[in-house]
XYZ file of C-alpha atoms in Angstrom:
606
model
C 0.000 0.000 0.000
C 1.418 3.390 -1.036
C -0.271 5.355 1.718
C -0.056 6.761 4.361
C 2.840 9.087 3.535
C 3.560 11.974 5.903
C 6.840 13.372 4.639
C 7.189 17.127 4.357
C 6.932 18.942 1.033
C 9.223 21.981 1.185
C 8.256 25.586 0.329
C 4.515 24.976 0.356
C 1.715 26.011 2.765
C 1.415 24.229 6.085
C -1.599 22.203 5.000
C 0.722 20.294 2.636
C 3.555 19.778 5.125
C 2.195 16.450 6.394
C -0.918 15.685 4.351
C -3.377 12.958 5.275
C -4.732 10.638 2.619
C -8.075 12.446 2.247
C -8.097 16.238 1.906
C -11.469 18.031 1.805
C -11.519 21.645 0.627
C -14.780 23.295 1.651
C -16.167 26.781 2.227
C -18.535 29.433 0.958
C -18.859 29.720 -2.804
C -16.283 31.963 -4.467
C -13.530 31.650 -1.863
C -11.215 29.684 -4.149
C -11.813 26.047 -3.169
C -11.333 24.737 -6.717
C -8.154 26.747 -7.318
C -6.590 25.714 -3.990
C -7.609 22.053 -4.163
C -6.306 21.769 -7.720
C -3.066 23.571 -6.872
C -2.626 21.276 -3.847
C -3.213 18.150 -5.964
C -0.650 19.349 -8.522
C 1.917 20.120 -5.784
C 1.450 16.651 -4.273
C 1.815 14.983 -7.661
C 4.887 17.097 -8.486
C 6.463 15.789 -5.274
C 6.144 12.211 -6.544
C 2.811 11.157 -5.022
C -0.050 9.406 -6.812
C -3.033 11.737 -6.478
C -6.719 11.632 -7.430
C -8.515 14.994 -7.646
C -12.288 14.590 -7.230
C -14.965 17.223 -7.745
C -18.282 16.764 -5.939
C -19.628 20.035 -7.376
C -22.309 19.684 -10.060
C -21.160 23.096 -11.365
C -17.434 22.335 -11.345
C -15.108 24.269 -13.671
C -12.151 21.908 -13.321
C -12.336 21.295 -17.062
C -11.646 24.955 -17.811
C -8.998 25.220 -15.112
C -7.001 22.185 -16.274
C -8.012 22.043 -19.936
C -9.257 18.459 -19.521
C -12.890 17.404 -20.214
C -14.719 16.286 -17.073
C -15.635 12.613 -16.906
C -17.132 10.261 -14.382
C -14.042 8.037 -14.618
C -10.520 8.853 -13.435
C -8.326 10.240 -16.213
C -4.754 11.471 -16.333
C -4.060 15.219 -16.306
C -1.570 16.034 -19.101
C 1.521 17.805 -17.843
C 1.187 16.484 -14.284
C 2.554 12.927 -13.999
C 0.850 11.069 -11.151
C -2.320 13.195 -11.129
C -5.716 11.854 -12.171
C -9.034 13.644 -11.924
C -12.714 12.752 -11.991
C -16.002 14.550 -11.585
C -18.832 12.804 -9.756
C -21.460 13.540 -12.397
C -24.917 13.237 -10.800
C -26.740 12.083 -13.947
C -24.148 9.453 -14.905
C -23.959 8.261 -11.295
C -27.758 7.977 -11.108
C -27.957 5.875 -14.271
C -25.222 3.543 -13.041
C -27.000 3.269 -9.678
C -30.311 2.379 -11.352
C -28.649 -0.400 -13.325
C -27.022 -1.795 -10.166
C -30.283 -1.813 -8.211
C -32.219 -3.400 -11.088
C -29.533 -6.061 -11.392
C -30.108 -6.969 -7.724
C -33.717 -7.941 -8.382
C -34.583 -11.616 -8.396
C -34.257 -13.250 -11.796
C -37.960 -14.142 -11.743
C -39.116 -10.577 -10.938
C -42.051 -9.579 -13.133
C -41.958 -6.688 -15.580
C -44.457 -4.825 -13.371
C -42.106 -5.202 -10.398
C -39.189 -3.919 -12.462
C -41.310 -1.001 -13.697
C -42.218 -0.130 -10.109
C -38.540 -0.049 -9.148
C -37.681 2.122 -12.163
C -40.357 4.616 -11.052
C -38.939 4.590 -7.524
C -35.533 5.423 -8.980
C -36.694 8.348 -11.153
C -36.641 11.100 -8.507
C -34.068 13.749 -7.690
C -33.233 11.999 -4.415
C -31.956 9.035 -6.422
C -29.562 11.387 -8.198
C -28.298 12.691 -4.855
C -27.758 9.303 -3.275
C -26.125 7.918 -6.420
C -23.538 10.701 -6.367
C -23.060 10.111 -2.645
C -22.624 6.380 -3.291
C -19.610 7.097 -5.520
C -18.225 9.507 -2.932
C -18.649 6.861 -0.200
C -16.948 4.216 -2.353
C -13.817 6.395 -2.575
C -13.736 6.866 1.202
C -14.395 3.191 1.862
C -11.680 2.094 -0.583
C -14.217 0.256 -2.756
C -13.983 2.412 -5.888
C -12.080 0.707 -8.689
C -8.399 1.658 -8.577
C -8.752 3.999 -5.584
C -6.242 2.004 -3.531
C -3.450 3.029 -5.907
C -3.546 6.659 -4.780
C -1.474 8.151 -1.978
C -3.890 11.067 -1.674
C -7.471 11.788 -2.725
C -8.221 15.510 -2.837
C -11.892 16.564 -2.819
C -12.966 19.846 -4.398
C -16.412 20.187 -2.859
C -19.556 22.136 -3.683
C -20.306 25.306 -1.645
C -20.863 24.877 2.087
C -24.570 24.068 2.366
C -24.457 21.349 -0.270
C -21.236 19.914 1.151
C -22.632 19.710 4.681
C -25.562 17.784 3.228
C -23.149 15.410 1.455
C -20.966 14.842 4.521
C -23.993 14.237 6.747
C -25.328 11.478 4.496
C -23.088 8.642 5.770
C -24.485 9.068 9.294
C -28.043 9.675 8.048
C -28.135 6.605 5.811
C -26.348 4.367 8.314
C -28.977 5.274 10.905
C -31.852 4.810 8.472
C -30.654 1.387 7.351
C -29.878 0.221 10.890
C -33.475 0.843 11.929
C -35.233 -0.233 8.735
C -35.338 -3.812 7.531
C -38.549 -3.799 5.544
C -40.120 -2.482 2.377
C -38.682 -0.054 -0.130
C -37.714 3.571 -0.401
C -37.317 6.093 -3.184
C -33.966 4.411 -3.834
C -35.395 1.018 -4.656
C -35.810 -2.276 -2.788
C -34.521 -2.222 0.760
C -32.512 -5.383 0.166
C -30.441 -3.440 -2.351
C -29.860 -0.615 0.094
C -28.716 -3.009 2.790
C -25.852 -4.027 0.498
C -24.589 -0.422 0.756
C -24.713 -0.270 4.558
C -21.152 -1.545 5.059
C -19.908 1.039 2.553
C -21.707 3.875 4.342
C -20.285 2.779 7.696
C -16.759 2.583 6.271
C -17.159 6.072 4.773
C -18.304 7.422 8.136
C -15.300 5.851 9.869
C -12.870 7.339 7.335
C -14.341 10.823 7.690
C -13.891 10.735 11.458
C -10.335 9.346 11.431
C -7.923 12.260 11.920
C -5.031 10.177 10.621
C -6.869 9.742 7.309
C -8.948 12.889 6.772
C -8.254 16.624 6.965
C -10.880 19.293 6.331
C -9.493 22.507 4.842
C -11.893 25.361 5.655
C -11.269 27.888 2.898
C -12.250 31.530 3.340
C -11.475 34.979 2.021
C -10.330 37.757 4.402
C -13.944 38.895 4.661
C -16.381 38.632 7.613
C -19.195 36.875 5.693
C -17.262 33.813 4.451
C -15.402 33.667 7.778
C -18.669 33.480 9.706
C -19.858 30.717 7.402
C -16.561 28.862 7.824
C -16.958 29.086 11.617
C -20.464 27.614 11.441
C -19.211 24.897 9.121
C -16.390 24.042 11.530
C -18.919 23.483 14.322
C -21.285 21.405 12.190
C -18.438 19.239 10.890
C -17.198 18.614 14.419
C -20.716 17.469 15.299
C -20.483 15.011 12.397
C -17.158 13.737 13.758
C -14.779 15.598 11.407
C -12.522 17.255 13.958
C -9.194 17.396 12.067
C -9.615 20.888 10.605
C -7.353 23.603 9.251
C -8.110 27.173 8.108
C -6.895 28.557 4.766
C -7.352 32.301 4.188
C -7.183 32.817 0.432
C -6.628 36.100 -1.411
C -4.834 38.087 1.302
C -4.000 41.492 -0.232
C -1.138 43.857 0.621
C -1.174 47.318 -0.964
C 1.956 48.264 -2.913
C 2.087 51.745 -1.405
C 0.235 54.280 0.764
C -1.130 56.519 -1.995
C -3.901 54.382 -3.515
C -7.168 54.781 -1.572
C -8.791 51.710 -3.118
C -5.800 49.487 -2.349
C -5.573 50.815 1.217
C -9.283 50.150 1.778
C -9.080 46.569 0.476
C -6.036 45.808 2.634
C -7.598 47.372 5.749
C -10.815 45.371 5.341
C -8.809 42.164 5.036
C -6.649 42.922 8.079
C -9.720 43.690 10.189
C -11.498 40.483 9.097
C -8.488 38.347 10.043
C -7.976 40.143 13.367
C -11.628 39.722 14.376
C -12.334 36.253 13.003
C -14.604 34.004 15.119
C -12.938 32.056 17.928
C -13.847 28.765 16.218
C -11.471 29.745 13.392
C -8.837 31.600 15.393
C -8.126 28.410 17.347
C -7.346 26.410 14.193
C -3.941 26.076 12.516
C -3.944 28.640 9.701
C -2.368 29.274 6.311
C -2.612 32.495 4.284
C -2.419 32.528 0.486
C -1.703 35.935 -1.115
C -3.981 37.516 -3.686
C -2.395 36.875 -7.050
C -2.248 39.150 -10.084
C -3.253 36.372 -12.478
C -6.284 34.185 -13.142
C -5.777 30.668 -11.800
C -6.374 28.902 -15.094
C -3.734 26.595 -16.541
C -0.909 24.608 -14.995
C 1.613 27.437 -14.705
C -0.865 29.663 -12.839
C -1.971 26.833 -10.550
C 1.636 25.969 -9.681
C 2.370 29.643 -8.990
C -0.697 30.006 -6.760
C 0.954 28.069 -3.904
C 4.457 29.180 -4.746
C 5.679 25.964 -6.349
C 6.335 27.601 -9.714
C 7.007 31.005 -11.322
C 4.128 33.374 -12.054
C 2.728 33.035 -15.585
C 3.607 35.680 -18.142
C 1.244 38.642 -18.051
C -1.446 38.674 -20.709
C -1.637 41.989 -22.501
C -4.668 44.244 -22.595
C -7.297 43.228 -25.113
C -7.926 46.823 -26.098
C -11.408 46.684 -24.588
C -12.166 49.056 -21.728
C -15.041 48.949 -19.300
C -16.644 51.721 -21.332
C -17.141 49.221 -24.147
C -19.615 47.237 -22.046
C -23.160 48.606 -22.304
C -24.283 48.375 -18.689
C -26.659 50.172 -16.408
C -26.891 50.667 -12.635
C -28.882 48.309 -10.446
C -31.536 50.988 -9.917
C -32.481 50.748 -13.585
C -33.017 47.000 -13.180
C -35.300 47.643 -10.190
C -37.221 50.239 -12.240
C -37.871 47.766 -15.042
C -38.913 44.975 -12.704
C -41.278 47.264 -10.801
C -43.044 48.195 -14.048
C -44.048 44.539 -14.488
C -46.319 44.638 -11.416
C -45.645 41.105 -10.174
C -43.577 38.007 -10.876
C -40.810 35.710 -9.726
C -37.306 37.193 -9.706
C -34.759 34.364 -9.434
C -31.233 35.527 -8.616
C -28.774 32.821 -9.632
C -25.033 32.245 -10.055
C -21.865 30.726 -8.652
C -21.388 30.864 -4.900
C -19.671 33.984 -3.599
C -20.637 36.335 -6.440
C -23.049 38.379 -4.320
C -26.426 36.821 -5.146
C -27.817 37.513 -1.673
C -26.805 41.181 -1.818
C -28.328 41.631 -5.281
C -31.532 39.781 -4.316
C -31.950 41.789 -1.107
C -31.224 45.101 -2.888
C -33.797 44.349 -5.601
C -36.397 43.354 -2.984
C -35.848 46.596 -1.050
C -35.907 48.546 -4.314
C -39.262 47.049 -5.306
C -40.737 47.906 -1.901
C -39.426 51.470 -2.310
C -41.379 51.594 -5.564
C -44.629 50.717 -3.842
C -44.804 46.910 -4.139
C -45.213 44.203 -1.528
C -42.406 41.683 -1.803
C -41.645 38.220 -0.430
C -37.856 37.780 -0.253
C -36.859 34.190 0.367
C -33.950 31.804 -0.201
C -33.282 28.186 -1.133
C -29.663 28.445 0.007
C -28.919 26.173 3.000
C -26.464 28.844 4.218
C -29.375 31.381 4.359
C -27.760 34.847 4.661
C -30.783 36.929 3.622
C -31.821 38.074 7.115
C -28.217 38.872 8.016
C -27.796 40.972 4.854
C -31.015 42.931 5.494
C -30.144 43.451 9.161
C -33.511 45.096 9.760
C -37.127 45.239 8.640
C -39.130 47.227 6.102
C -42.890 47.665 5.819
C -44.099 45.736 2.784
C -41.189 43.305 2.819
C -41.774 39.736 4.000
C -38.594 37.727 4.589
C -38.654 33.935 4.531
C -36.509 30.898 4.050
C -37.078 27.438 2.642
C -35.614 25.632 5.646
C -34.940 21.967 4.765
C -35.459 20.680 8.323
C -38.721 22.534 8.902
C -40.062 21.659 5.461
C -39.223 17.982 5.999
C -40.979 17.864 9.364
C -44.065 19.547 7.913
C -44.080 17.238 4.890
C -43.833 14.096 7.054
C -46.685 15.321 9.267
C -48.812 16.044 6.190
C -48.124 12.635 4.636
C -48.828 10.824 7.903
C -52.156 12.640 8.224
C -53.162 12.025 4.603
C -51.845 8.533 3.917
C -51.714 7.114 7.425
C -55.188 7.950 8.671
C -56.661 4.580 7.587
C -53.623 2.447 8.477
C -53.242 0.327 11.557
C -50.394 0.905 14.003
C -47.995 -1.380 12.130
C -48.844 0.289 8.809
C -48.292 3.769 10.216
C -44.959 2.674 11.675
C -43.864 1.375 8.272
C -45.007 4.582 6.540
C -43.143 6.758 9.053
C -40.046 4.592 8.660
C -40.074 5.158 4.905
C -40.717 8.907 5.268
C -37.695 9.236 7.565
C -35.442 8.411 4.635
C -32.976 11.279 3.956
C -34.503 11.490 0.448
C -37.674 12.968 1.927
C -35.860 16.276 2.402
C -35.428 16.728 -1.350
C -39.135 16.121 -1.936
C -40.143 18.494 0.867
C -37.882 21.309 -0.387
C -39.299 20.923 -3.901
C -42.868 21.251 -2.613
C -41.906 24.416 -0.695
C -40.247 25.809 -3.822
C -43.430 25.106 -5.793
C -45.491 27.107 -3.293
C -43.147 30.073 -3.663
C -43.393 29.908 -7.457
C -47.189 30.007 -7.248
C -47.110 33.117 -5.028
C -45.569 35.059 -7.908
C -48.800 34.842 -9.920
C -50.133 37.885 -8.076
C -47.204 39.434 -6.193
C -43.448 39.902 -6.310
C -41.309 37.051 -5.038
C -37.533 37.565 -5.052
C -35.725 34.249 -4.680
C -32.094 34.167 -3.560
C -31.061 30.764 -4.877
C -28.413 28.380 -3.628
C -25.079 28.261 -5.495
C -25.267 26.890 -9.032
C -24.798 23.151 -8.386
C -27.442 22.971 -5.666
C -29.867 25.055 -7.762
C -29.410 22.735 -10.735
C -30.444 19.774 -8.577
C -33.599 21.693 -7.632
C -34.217 22.378 -11.325
C -33.791 18.637 -11.968
C -36.480 17.913 -9.382
C -38.750 20.487 -11.035
C -38.220 18.858 -14.420
C -38.811 15.355 -13.038
C -42.101 16.448 -11.477
C -43.162 18.102 -14.747
C -42.509 14.910 -16.719
C -44.322 12.806 -14.125
C -47.413 15.038 -14.211
C -47.481 15.186 -18.025
C -47.308 11.405 -18.173
C -49.979 11.007 -15.487
C -52.476 13.324 -17.216
C -51.613 12.394 -20.798
C -54.804 11.863 -22.809
C -57.129 13.041 -20.029
C -59.535 15.977 -20.171
C -57.515 17.752 -17.462
C -54.296 17.706 -19.481
C -54.999 21.100 -21.088
C -55.402 22.699 -17.651
C -52.171 21.272 -16.219
C -49.665 23.950 -15.158
C -46.532 22.706 -13.418
C -43.878 24.790 -11.614
C -41.545 24.254 -14.598
C -44.128 25.772 -16.931
C -44.291 28.852 -14.704
C -40.487 29.122 -14.741
C -40.601 28.928 -18.553
C -43.186 31.728 -18.709
C -41.155 34.845 -19.570
C -44.018 37.108 -18.477
C -43.875 35.696 -14.949
C -40.295 34.562 -14.245
C -37.210 36.741 -14.609
C -33.860 35.052 -14.015
C -30.993 37.356 -13.039
C -27.518 35.824 -13.433
C -24.926 37.367 -11.107
C -21.199 37.156 -11.772
C -17.924 38.732 -10.794
C -15.714 40.094 -13.602
C -13.427 37.045 -13.285
C -12.924 34.050 -15.533
C -14.447 31.307 -13.359
C -17.659 33.102 -12.320
C -18.269 34.294 -15.901
C -17.685 30.800 -17.291
C -20.020 29.258 -14.717
C -22.696 31.879 -15.377
C -22.437 31.083 -19.094
C -22.723 27.347 -18.388
C -25.709 27.949 -16.101
C -27.336 30.006 -18.837
C -26.998 27.089 -21.259
C -28.452 24.666 -18.678
C -31.425 26.979 -18.192
C -31.942 27.357 -21.923
C -32.014 23.581 -22.324
C -34.891 23.655 -19.831
C -36.487 26.429 -21.975
C -35.878 29.059 -19.279
C -34.350 32.218 -20.762
C -32.254 34.437 -18.440
C -33.487 38.018 -18.411
C -30.335 39.909 -17.418
C -26.807 39.648 -16.049
C -25.395 41.646 -13.126
C -21.622 42.157 -12.904
C -20.817 42.650 -9.228
C -17.746 44.193 -7.562
C -16.284 45.830 -10.652
C -13.044 47.713 -9.928
C -12.964 49.349 -13.364
C -14.300 52.680 -12.098
C -12.161 52.992 -8.940
C -9.160 54.626 -10.635
C -6.740 52.383 -8.748
C -3.039 52.605 -9.606
C -1.913 49.696 -7.433
C 0.168 47.371 -9.682
C -1.499 44.167 -8.501
C -5.006 45.607 -8.852
C -4.072 47.031 -12.238
C -3.031 43.535 -13.323
C -6.340 42.139 -12.093
C -8.161 44.967 -13.884
C -6.694 43.667 -17.129
C -8.429 40.382 -16.384
C -11.669 42.263 -15.719
C -11.423 43.870 -19.158
C -11.115 40.439 -20.736
C -14.199 39.140 -18.940
C -16.340 42.197 -19.704
C -15.347 41.744 -23.348
C -16.612 38.133 -23.187
C -19.922 39.304 -21.775
C -20.257 42.135 -24.296
C -19.601 39.733 -27.183
C -23.009 38.135 -26.759
C -23.240 36.265 -23.455
C -25.758 38.711 -21.977
C -28.720 40.366 -23.678
C -28.697 43.138 -21.099
C -26.179 43.905 -18.374
C -26.210 45.810 -15.105
C -23.122 46.651 -13.052
C -22.448 47.180 -9.369
C -19.019 48.668 -8.544
C -16.684 47.410 -5.835
C -17.621 49.153 -2.591
C -15.251 49.882 0.321
C -18.032 49.060 2.798
C -20.163 45.897 2.385
C -23.797 46.904 1.672
C -25.483 45.507 4.794
C -28.766 46.899 6.123
C -31.967 48.197 4.558
C -30.608 51.712 3.967
C -27.414 50.539 2.237
C -29.322 48.041 0.085
C -31.888 50.678 -0.827
C -29.097 52.984 -1.971
C -27.829 50.307 -4.359
C -31.254 50.021 -6.005
C -32.222 53.692 -5.889
C -34.044 54.842 -9.012
C -31.523 55.968 -11.593
C -31.483 57.148 -15.195
C -29.839 54.997 -17.841
C -26.067 55.257 -17.951
C -23.069 53.414 -19.290
C -20.165 52.396 -17.076
């Protein structure tokens, strides 16, 4: 066996000085998990280790970062001997899972029995557990070829989705231990029991400090630090106590004369000095803000200091003035003129979706409308961003735990009222499956969509990967209902949540991005996913633009060149209409600050 290896790798951050076999990079969206995990995997491979880099993010951009197409099977990364990568693709994993479960049926099973199992395996929860099954196989050492690797590095989805993933081994082990009858939305229980040993082995590996390290990645910013602190506590509750903090993007101004540079550095220093105790007590590494985009092997090696910085890319000749864009107030004006509807704010984690959603909600109230502002994000920062109340503004949250409890109570009342005690016990047992949460959240989402028929609903969505899974559930329900009512008199009156999302007069999708390569690429990919579902994005918002600050700091100037390249991409046809929010020295928190962002404004070009 090649592992464990705990020899030091010189001239690299502390988290690579004595690496465990499993390294989990997690944190709020946009903090740099993919860049750091990929750079760490490359550094380990360059030191002579055999490394597998795994993405559990449905919206991963590893393909763009490494120039290698994502696949559900391990493949070599050209230019990095010893490094393989794979993406746990939810759809491919679900299909493979269905085939495995169907193969476990008795040879004499009837076609009706097989059809019933196929229907049980058609839901979004099957997709989730199938992806988890592959993740668990890697931890348990059951995945084909996984024993050949010294290290397996996980690039995870943003925090809320990752906490859900890491809680599944304990949830499913408990469910299977107390359930030895019937079936679930994952198929026959006998098939699930075969996975119990794998789930238990995965749980043991996660809790073994000699095997697993959790790298809590954050920016020098209070919001992601607070989320990292909460994550640290929740992971300790799950048994993952071997944790380390990585502060990414630490900026040092080049001189005292640039007000923008001084403000950015001061904000970072203050965030680090006042970080929550749960983080301050952890071993910590700081990674400097770099002048280059972390795309390509040379940039990824330079990120952690194991290689020279890539050559600077010259200006494209496109300035920010070439991007037709308007202030956020203009967007609020146009939405208000519609009178009602669903405003879905979507994008990669960390791009400022919650700020944009909250600002638009406040702006609509300022224009005389009643608004329901809610979120599907498990991290749920809406209330914290508002930091106050406003007449006409209702603030809510689709809370997975509360929605699950309410859904179970509803199902027990509806389906269990005529059952005897044993039947009710069996029904409750099945409803306590972790898959029930996905169903309950979808039903809550559907209620919110329906509200928008007569009022404004502003929905702050979860980061891209989690939102795509919710869209999958919406599509699955649509197909199920169409099939159920096909040929009936009621078919013409059927309106599903997906149909409302496809209705351009009711639903307006706002894609939020930063003027950086990864967020723009992921927004473009999300746009294509939505278009395949016949949902057309209405507008893009570019957040935290530094183009108008007038900075002369050399590092920020170099990053501004990258901003020019990304605004040129957007102007070349990615967005039909674009709105811009500049970088602000003070985070816009509170009703007054958010209202200022969305104040009514005349059309202008940045």
